[in-house]
Amino acid sequence: TQLLEQSPQFLSIQEGENLTVYCNSSSVFSSLQWYRQEPGEGPVLLVTVVTGGEVKKLKRLTFQFGDARKDSSLHITAAQPGDTGLYLCAGEYGANNLFFGTGTRLTVIP
Amino acid sequence: GAGVSQSPSNKVTEKGKDVELRCDPISGHTALYWYRQSLGQGLEFLIYFQGNSAPDKSGLPSDRFSAERTGGSVSTLTIQRTQQEDSAVYLCASSFQANYGYTFGSGTRLTVV
């Protein structure tokens, strides 16, 4: 079973603070993706990381794929209320299939 | 359209009735996925279609659940004899290749009363 655990499960912070969300597994994935989901909508892809140790930046968001391709982190700098949402990591395994993590629900308080 | 379209957006049904949920994927995407999301939770995989291959049904929770994909495009998820525990948001996604990411629809919120 490709279990992807995310931590923390819930996170509530003040606007302007920094935060890191973690995605961990005992399985190796060929790629890992991060999605953000807002209420009433489907998840939206933020980034895909493929190479072990890879770091990608998307404005105030920094994504890192672990060297062994088993884990990943998402760091947000100077969080804003618009960052509020459910953050999901998803690992690619097999042919054209993703396994989704348990999710981190982030609330940024103005 | 340019995105994944799901209908209906909301469905309220009585326990024991059958329901059909529809997904219209992005044109050219060969892979189509159904997921279920209970309130505030992550995504539970249900079924996966890839081209003309036999679907991966390993996530279907019971034999009351079935899905079809006609002509490699539109898919229908059918739930027979609905139960209250079937209440959830049912999300459909399509992709060209997994590592290009999935494009999700907005989901169908199913409520069984």
PDB file of C-alpha atoms in Angstrom:
ATOM      1  CA  THR A   1       0.000   0.000   0.000  1.00  0.00           C
ATOM      2  CA  GLN A   2       1.426   3.369  -1.033  1.00  0.00           C
ATOM      3  CA  LEU A   3       0.587   5.344   2.114  1.00  0.00           C
ATOM      4  CA  LEU A   4       1.270   9.075   1.963  1.00  0.00           C
ATOM      5  CA  GLU A   5       1.013  10.810   5.299  1.00  0.00           C
ATOM      6  CA  GLN A   6       0.845  14.570   5.528  1.00  0.00           C
ATOM      7  CA  SER A   7       1.595  16.684   8.555  1.00  0.00           C
ATOM      8  CA  PRO A   8       0.288  18.651  10.164  1.00  0.00           C
ATOM      9  CA  GLN A   9      -3.304  17.698   9.468  1.00  0.00           C
ATOM     10  CA  PHE A  10      -4.530  21.177  10.416  1.00  0.00           C
ATOM     11  CA  LEU A  11      -2.605  24.444  10.548  1.00  0.00           C
ATOM     12  CA  SER A  12      -3.878  27.883  11.498  1.00  0.00           C
ATOM     13  CA  ILE A  13      -1.468  30.802  11.283  1.00  0.00           C
ATOM     14  CA  GLN A  14      -1.441  34.587  11.130  1.00  0.00           C
ATOM     15  CA  GLU A  15      -0.940  36.439   7.882  1.00  0.00           C
ATOM     16  CA  GLY A  16       2.756  37.051   7.241  1.00  0.00           C
ATOM     17  CA  GLU A  17       4.030  33.946   9.023  1.00  0.00           C
ATOM     18  CA  ASN A  18       6.030  31.179   7.365  1.00  0.00           C
ATOM     19  CA  LEU A  19       5.001  27.514   7.390  1.00  0.00           C
ATOM     20  CA  THR A  20       6.106  24.099   6.172  1.00  0.00           C
ATOM     21  CA  VAL A  21       3.903  21.149   5.295  1.00  0.00           C
ATOM     22  CA  TYR A  22       5.316  17.643   5.041  1.00  0.00           C
ATOM     23  CA  CYS A  23       4.437  14.615   2.927  1.00  0.00           C
ATOM     24  CA  ASN A  24       6.022  11.295   3.902  1.00  0.00           C
ATOM     25  CA  SER A  25       5.914   7.729   2.640  1.00  0.00           C
ATOM     26  CA  SER A  26       7.831   4.486   2.879  1.00  0.00           C
ATOM     27  CA  SER A  27       7.359   4.022  -0.877  1.00  0.00           C
ATOM     28  CA  VAL A  28       9.444   5.430  -3.710  1.00  0.00           C
ATOM     29  CA  PHE A  29       7.558   7.472  -6.258  1.00  0.00           C
ATOM     30  CA  SER A  30       8.588   8.322  -9.806  1.00  0.00           C
ATOM     31  CA  SER A  31       7.148  11.794  -9.347  1.00  0.00           C
ATOM     32  CA  LEU A  32       5.291  13.740  -6.702  1.00  0.00           C
ATOM     33  CA  GLN A  33       2.724  16.459  -7.125  1.00  0.00           C
ATOM     34  CA  TRP A  34       1.181  19.091  -4.892  1.00  0.00           C
ATOM     35  CA  TYR A  35      -2.400  20.294  -5.266  1.00  0.00           C
ATOM     36  CA  ARG A  36      -4.458  22.970  -3.535  1.00  0.00           C
ATOM     37  CA  GLN A  37      -8.198  22.597  -3.116  1.00  0.00           C
ATOM     38  CA  GLU A  38     -10.611  25.359  -2.200  1.00  0.00           C
ATOM     39  CA  PRO A  39     -14.148  24.752  -0.906  1.00  0.00           C
ATOM     40  CA  GLY A  40     -16.568  23.582  -3.581  1.00  0.00           C
ATOM     41  CA  GLU A  41     -13.847  23.023  -6.149  1.00  0.00           C
ATOM     42  CA  GLY A  42     -11.647  20.183  -7.294  1.00  0.00           C
ATOM     43  CA  PRO A  43      -7.926  20.131  -6.469  1.00  0.00           C
ATOM     44  CA  VAL A  44      -5.708  22.281  -8.681  1.00  0.00           C
ATOM     45  CA  LEU A  45      -2.172  21.228  -9.559  1.00  0.00           C
ATOM     46  CA  LEU A  46       0.551  23.482  -8.135  1.00  0.00           C
ATOM     47  CA  VAL A  47       3.750  21.660  -9.066  1.00  0.00           C
ATOM     48  CA  THR A  48       5.293  18.355 -10.130  1.00  0.00           C
ATOM     49  CA  VAL A  49       8.723  17.264  -8.877  1.00  0.00           C
ATOM     50  CA  VAL A  50      10.501  14.372 -10.530  1.00  0.00           C
ATOM     51  CA  THR A  51      14.166  14.234  -9.530  1.00  0.00           C
ATOM     52  CA  GLY A  52      15.368  13.316  -6.048  1.00  0.00           C
ATOM     53  CA  GLY A  53      16.525  16.476  -4.256  1.00  0.00           C
ATOM     54  CA  GLU A  54      14.707  18.708  -6.734  1.00  0.00           C
ATOM     55  CA  VAL A  55      13.564  22.121  -5.521  1.00  0.00           C
ATOM     56  CA  LYS A  56      10.946  24.187  -7.327  1.00  0.00           C
ATOM     57  CA  LYS A  57       9.745  27.659  -6.472  1.00  0.00           C
ATOM     58  CA  LEU A  58       6.378  29.143  -7.306  1.00  0.00           C
ATOM     59  CA  LYS A  59       6.334  32.733  -6.044  1.00  0.00           C
ATOM     60  CA  ARG A  60       6.178  32.385  -2.230  1.00  0.00           C
ATOM     61  CA  LEU A  61       5.873  28.585  -2.370  1.00  0.00           C
ATOM     62  CA  THR A  62       8.942  26.320  -2.329  1.00  0.00           C
ATOM     63  CA  PHE A  63       8.595  22.605  -3.009  1.00  0.00           C
ATOM     64  CA  GLN A  64      11.277  20.012  -2.359  1.00  0.00           C
ATOM     65  CA  PHE A  65      11.424  16.338  -3.296  1.00  0.00           C
ATOM     66  CA  GLY A  66      13.455  14.159  -0.958  1.00  0.00           C
ATOM     67  CA  ASP A  67      16.712  12.631  -2.185  1.00  0.00           C
ATOM     68  CA  ALA A  68      15.233   9.130  -1.977  1.00  0.00           C
ATOM     69  CA  ARG A  69      11.981  10.253  -3.674  1.00  0.00           C
ATOM     70  CA  LYS A  70       9.928   9.100  -0.678  1.00  0.00           C
ATOM     71  CA  ASP A  71       9.042  12.443   0.843  1.00  0.00           C
ATOM     72  CA  SER A  72       8.392  16.068   0.017  1.00  0.00           C
ATOM     73  CA  SER A  73       7.867  19.399   1.687  1.00  0.00           C
ATOM     74  CA  LEU A  74       6.004  22.585   0.860  1.00  0.00           C
ATOM     75  CA  HIS A  75       7.219  25.825   2.421  1.00  0.00           C
ATOM     76  CA  ILE A  76       5.162  29.004   2.221  1.00  0.00           C
ATOM     77  CA  THR A  77       6.798  32.325   2.983  1.00  0.00           C
ATOM     78  CA  ALA A  78       4.780  35.270   4.297  1.00  0.00           C
ATOM     79  CA  ALA A  79       1.444  33.446   4.132  1.00  0.00           C
ATOM     80  CA  GLN A  80      -1.577  35.345   2.880  1.00  0.00           C
ATOM     81  CA  PRO A  81      -5.301  34.682   3.365  1.00  0.00           C
ATOM     82  CA  GLY A  82      -5.477  33.592  -0.274  1.00  0.00           C
ATOM     83  CA  ASP A  83      -3.230  30.636   0.609  1.00  0.00           C
ATOM     84  CA  THR A  84      -6.044  29.166   2.705  1.00  0.00           C
ATOM     85  CA  GLY A  85      -7.113  25.750   1.461  1.00  0.00           C
ATOM     86  CA  LEU A  86      -6.534  22.007   1.576  1.00  0.00           C
ATOM     87  CA  TYR A  87      -3.045  21.053   0.383  1.00  0.00           C
ATOM     88  CA  LEU A  88      -2.699  17.548  -1.033  1.00  0.00           C
ATOM     89  CA  CYS A  89       0.426  15.713  -2.098  1.00  0.00           C
ATOM     90  CA  ALA A  90       0.160  12.875  -4.597  1.00  0.00           C
ATOM     91  CA  GLY A  91       2.745  10.298  -5.558  1.00  0.00           C
ATOM     92  CA  GLU A  92       2.925   8.700  -8.970  1.00  0.00           C
ATOM     93  CA  TYR A  93       3.238   4.922  -9.004  1.00  0.00           C
ATOM     94  CA  GLY A  94       2.685   2.302 -11.649  1.00  0.00           C
ATOM     95  CA  ALA A  95       1.513   3.446 -15.023  1.00  0.00           C
ATOM     96  CA  ASN A  96      -0.281   6.754 -15.045  1.00  0.00           C
ATOM     97  CA  ASN A  97      -1.742   6.567 -11.554  1.00  0.00           C
ATOM     98  CA  LEU A  98      -1.473   8.797  -8.491  1.00  0.00           C
ATOM     99  CA  PHE A  99      -1.915   8.045  -4.805  1.00  0.00           C
ATOM    100  CA  PHE A 100      -3.104  11.012  -2.761  1.00  0.00           C
ATOM    101  CA  GLY A 101      -2.018  11.949   0.722  1.00  0.00           C
ATOM    102  CA  THR A 102      -4.246  12.653   3.675  1.00  0.00           C
ATOM    103  CA  GLY A 103      -4.133  16.436   3.224  1.00  0.00           C
ATOM    104  CA  THR A 104      -3.220  19.494   5.286  1.00  0.00           C
ATOM    105  CA  ARG A 105      -5.916  22.056   5.899  1.00  0.00           C
ATOM    106  CA  LEU A 106      -4.335  25.522   6.113  1.00  0.00           C
ATOM    107  CA  THR A 107      -6.100  28.594   7.442  1.00  0.00           C
ATOM    108  CA  VAL A 108      -4.370  31.966   7.197  1.00  0.00           C
ATOM    109  CA  ILE A 109      -5.920  34.543   9.495  1.00  0.00           C
ATOM    110  CA  PRO A 110      -5.838  38.158   8.296  1.00  0.00           C
TER     111      PRO A 110
ATOM    112  CA  GLY B   1     -15.067  23.069 -22.886  1.00  0.00           C
ATOM    113  CA  ALA B   2     -11.503  23.485 -21.741  1.00  0.00           C
ATOM    114  CA  GLY B   3     -11.914  21.780 -18.389  1.00  0.00           C
ATOM    115  CA  VAL B   4     -13.353  18.632 -16.862  1.00  0.00           C
ATOM    116  CA  SER B   5     -17.107  18.909 -16.572  1.00  0.00           C
ATOM    117  CA  GLN B   6     -19.162  17.007 -13.991  1.00  0.00           C
ATOM    118  CA  SER B   7     -22.899  16.796 -13.614  1.00  0.00           C
ATOM    119  CA  PRO B   8     -24.961  17.216 -11.617  1.00  0.00           C
ATOM    120  CA  SER B   9     -23.094  19.521  -9.239  1.00  0.00           C
ATOM    121  CA  ASN B  10     -25.386  18.484  -6.407  1.00  0.00           C
ATOM    122  CA  LYS B  11     -27.592  15.430  -5.963  1.00  0.00           C
ATOM    123  CA  VAL B  12     -29.881  14.580  -3.095  1.00  0.00           C
ATOM    124  CA  THR B  13     -31.342  11.099  -3.203  1.00  0.00           C
ATOM    125  CA  GLU B  14     -33.310   8.817  -0.957  1.00  0.00           C
ATOM    126  CA  LYS B  15     -31.643   5.804   0.582  1.00  0.00           C
ATOM    127  CA  GLY B  16     -32.055   2.766  -1.650  1.00  0.00           C
ATOM    128  CA  LYS B  17     -32.325   4.699  -4.919  1.00  0.00           C
ATOM    129  CA  ASP B  18     -29.800   4.437  -7.760  1.00  0.00           C
ATOM    130  CA  VAL B  19     -27.793   7.453  -8.940  1.00  0.00           C
ATOM    131  CA  GLU B  20     -25.687   8.231 -12.004  1.00  0.00           C
ATOM    132  CA  LEU B  21     -22.885  10.752 -11.989  1.00  0.00           C
ATOM    133  CA  ARG B  22     -21.413  12.041 -15.228  1.00  0.00           C
ATOM    134  CA  CYS B  23     -17.913  13.169 -16.151  1.00  0.00           C
ATOM    135  CA  ASP B  24     -16.846  14.787 -19.416  1.00  0.00           C
ATOM    136  CA  PRO B  25     -13.023  14.854 -19.522  1.00  0.00           C
ATOM    137  CA  ILE B  26     -10.677  17.126 -21.423  1.00  0.00           C
ATOM    138  CA  SER B  27     -10.520  16.216 -25.084  1.00  0.00           C
ATOM    139  CA  GLY B  28      -7.405  14.210 -25.845  1.00  0.00           C
ATOM    140  CA  HIS B  29      -6.849  13.025 -22.275  1.00  0.00           C
ATOM    141  CA  THR B  30      -6.673   9.253 -22.425  1.00  0.00           C
ATOM    142  CA  ALA B  31      -6.791   8.662 -18.676  1.00  0.00           C
ATOM    143  CA  LEU B  32      -9.867   9.250 -16.522  1.00  0.00           C
ATOM    144  CA  TYR B  33     -10.174   8.811 -12.768  1.00  0.00           C
ATOM    145  CA  TRP B  34     -12.931   8.812 -10.190  1.00  0.00           C
ATOM    146  CA  TYR B  35     -12.251   9.722  -6.566  1.00  0.00           C
ATOM    147  CA  ARG B  36     -14.456  10.120  -3.527  1.00  0.00           C
ATOM    148  CA  GLN B  37     -13.891  12.780  -0.882  1.00  0.00           C
ATOM    149  CA  SER B  38     -15.726  12.704   2.413  1.00  0.00           C
ATOM    150  CA  LEU B  39     -16.206  15.944   4.347  1.00  0.00           C
ATOM    151  CA  GLY B  40     -12.835  17.578   4.990  1.00  0.00           C
ATOM    152  CA  GLN B  41     -10.916  14.443   4.041  1.00  0.00           C
ATOM    153  CA  GLY B  42      -8.392  13.455   1.402  1.00  0.00           C
ATOM    154  CA  LEU B  43      -9.160  11.670  -1.845  1.00  0.00           C
ATOM    155  CA  GLU B  44     -10.164   8.011  -1.962  1.00  0.00           C
ATOM    156  CA  PHE B  45      -9.388   6.344  -5.309  1.00  0.00           C
ATOM    157  CA  LEU B  46     -12.347   4.553  -6.894  1.00  0.00           C
ATOM    158  CA  ILE B  47     -11.626   3.605 -10.514  1.00  0.00           C
ATOM    159  CA  TYR B  48      -9.242   4.447 -13.361  1.00  0.00           C
ATOM    160  CA  PHE B  49      -9.696   4.188 -17.130  1.00  0.00           C
ATOM    161  CA  GLN B  50      -6.759   4.276 -19.543  1.00  0.00           C
ATOM    162  CA  GLY B  51      -7.538   4.255 -23.230  1.00  0.00           C
ATOM    163  CA  ASN B  52      -9.056   0.970 -24.338  1.00  0.00           C
ATOM    164  CA  SER B  53      -7.506  -1.049 -21.527  1.00  0.00           C
ATOM    165  CA  ALA B  54      -9.560  -2.806 -18.887  1.00  0.00           C
ATOM    166  CA  PRO B  55     -10.286  -0.326 -16.066  1.00  0.00           C
ATOM    167  CA  ASP B  56      -8.583  -0.533 -12.683  1.00  0.00           C
ATOM    168  CA  LYS B  57     -11.549  -1.105 -10.371  1.00  0.00           C
ATOM    169  CA  SER B  58      -9.510  -1.851  -7.289  1.00  0.00           C
ATOM    170  CA  GLY B  59     -10.828   1.156  -5.345  1.00  0.00           C
ATOM    171  CA  LEU B  60     -14.543   0.512  -5.707  1.00  0.00           C
ATOM    172  CA  PRO B  61     -15.861   0.015  -2.146  1.00  0.00           C
ATOM    173  CA  SER B  62     -18.605  -2.483  -2.995  1.00  0.00           C
ATOM    174  CA  ASP B  63     -20.394  -4.138  -5.900  1.00  0.00           C
ATOM    175  CA  ARG B  64     -23.039  -1.401  -5.695  1.00  0.00           C
ATOM    176  CA  PHE B  65     -20.520   0.854  -7.436  1.00  0.00           C
ATOM    177  CA  SER B  66     -19.781   0.599 -11.153  1.00  0.00           C
ATOM    178  CA  ALA B  67     -18.471   2.859 -13.881  1.00  0.00           C
ATOM    179  CA  GLU B  68     -18.348   2.983 -17.637  1.00  0.00           C
ATOM    180  CA  ARG B  69     -16.433   5.031 -20.123  1.00  0.00           C
ATOM    181  CA  THR B  70     -17.999   5.171 -23.556  1.00  0.00           C
ATOM    182  CA  GLY B  71     -16.002   5.868 -26.678  1.00  0.00           C
ATOM    183  CA  GLY B  72     -12.930   6.738 -24.643  1.00  0.00           C
ATOM    184  CA  SER B  73     -14.542   9.976 -23.520  1.00  0.00           C
ATOM    185  CA  VAL B  74     -17.536  10.506 -21.224  1.00  0.00           C
ATOM    186  CA  SER B  75     -17.730   8.398 -18.076  1.00  0.00           C
ATOM    187  CA  THR B  76     -20.657   7.532 -15.838  1.00  0.00           C
ATOM    188  CA  LEU B  77     -20.306   6.392 -12.228  1.00  0.00           C
ATOM    189  CA  THR B  78     -23.361   4.475 -11.024  1.00  0.00           C
ATOM    190  CA  ILE B  79     -24.189   3.781  -7.405  1.00  0.00           C
ATOM    191  CA  GLN B  80     -26.994   1.292  -6.857  1.00  0.00           C
ATOM    192  CA  ARG B  81     -29.162   1.081  -3.736  1.00  0.00           C
ATOM    193  CA  THR B  82     -27.492   4.125  -2.199  1.00  0.00           C
ATOM    194  CA  GLN B  83     -26.660   4.165   1.496  1.00  0.00           C
ATOM    195  CA  GLN B  84     -26.086   7.112   3.816  1.00  0.00           C
ATOM    196  CA  GLU B  85     -22.368   6.317   3.972  1.00  0.00           C
ATOM    197  CA  ASP B  86     -22.205   6.976   0.216  1.00  0.00           C
ATOM    198  CA  SER B  87     -22.712  10.683   0.923  1.00  0.00           C
ATOM    199  CA  ALA B  88     -19.575  12.477  -0.275  1.00  0.00           C
ATOM    200  CA  VAL B  89     -18.170  14.599  -3.066  1.00  0.00           C
ATOM    201  CA  TYR B  90     -17.369  12.506  -6.116  1.00  0.00           C
ATOM    202  CA  LEU B  91     -14.504  13.965  -8.130  1.00  0.00           C
ATOM    203  CA  CYS B  92     -13.528  13.116 -11.668  1.00  0.00           C
ATOM    204  CA  ALA B  93     -10.128  13.902 -13.169  1.00  0.00           C
ATOM    205  CA  SER B  94      -8.453  13.370 -16.498  1.00  0.00           C
ATOM    206  CA  SER B  95      -4.835  13.444 -17.590  1.00  0.00           C
ATOM    207  CA  PHE B  96      -2.613  13.096 -20.607  1.00  0.00           C
ATOM    208  CA  GLN B  97       0.103  11.486 -18.491  1.00  0.00           C
ATOM    209  CA  ALA B  98       0.238  11.147 -14.708  1.00  0.00           C
ATOM    210  CA  ASN B  99       3.387  13.210 -14.278  1.00  0.00           C
ATOM    211  CA  TYR B 100       1.747  16.080 -16.160  1.00  0.00           C
ATOM    212  CA  GLY B 101      -0.801  16.235 -13.374  1.00  0.00           C
ATOM    213  CA  TYR B 102      -4.486  15.650 -13.191  1.00  0.00           C
ATOM    214  CA  THR B 103      -7.176  18.159 -14.096  1.00  0.00           C
ATOM    215  CA  PHE B 104     -10.130  17.811 -11.781  1.00  0.00           C
ATOM    216  CA  GLY B 105     -13.749  18.706 -12.218  1.00  0.00           C
ATOM    217  CA  SER B 106     -15.612  20.593  -9.504  1.00  0.00           C
ATOM    218  CA  GLY B 107     -17.233  17.407  -8.297  1.00  0.00           C
ATOM    219  CA  THR B 108     -20.730  16.126  -7.588  1.00  0.00           C
ATOM    220  CA  ARG B 109     -21.877  16.499  -4.001  1.00  0.00           C
ATOM    221  CA  LEU B 110     -24.043  13.470  -3.244  1.00  0.00           C
ATOM    222  CA  THR B 111     -26.295  13.471  -0.216  1.00  0.00           C
ATOM    223  CA  VAL B 112     -28.223  10.335   0.665  1.00  0.00           C
ATOM    224  CA  VAL B 113     -31.139  10.980   3.020  1.00  0.00           C
TER     225      VAL B 113
END
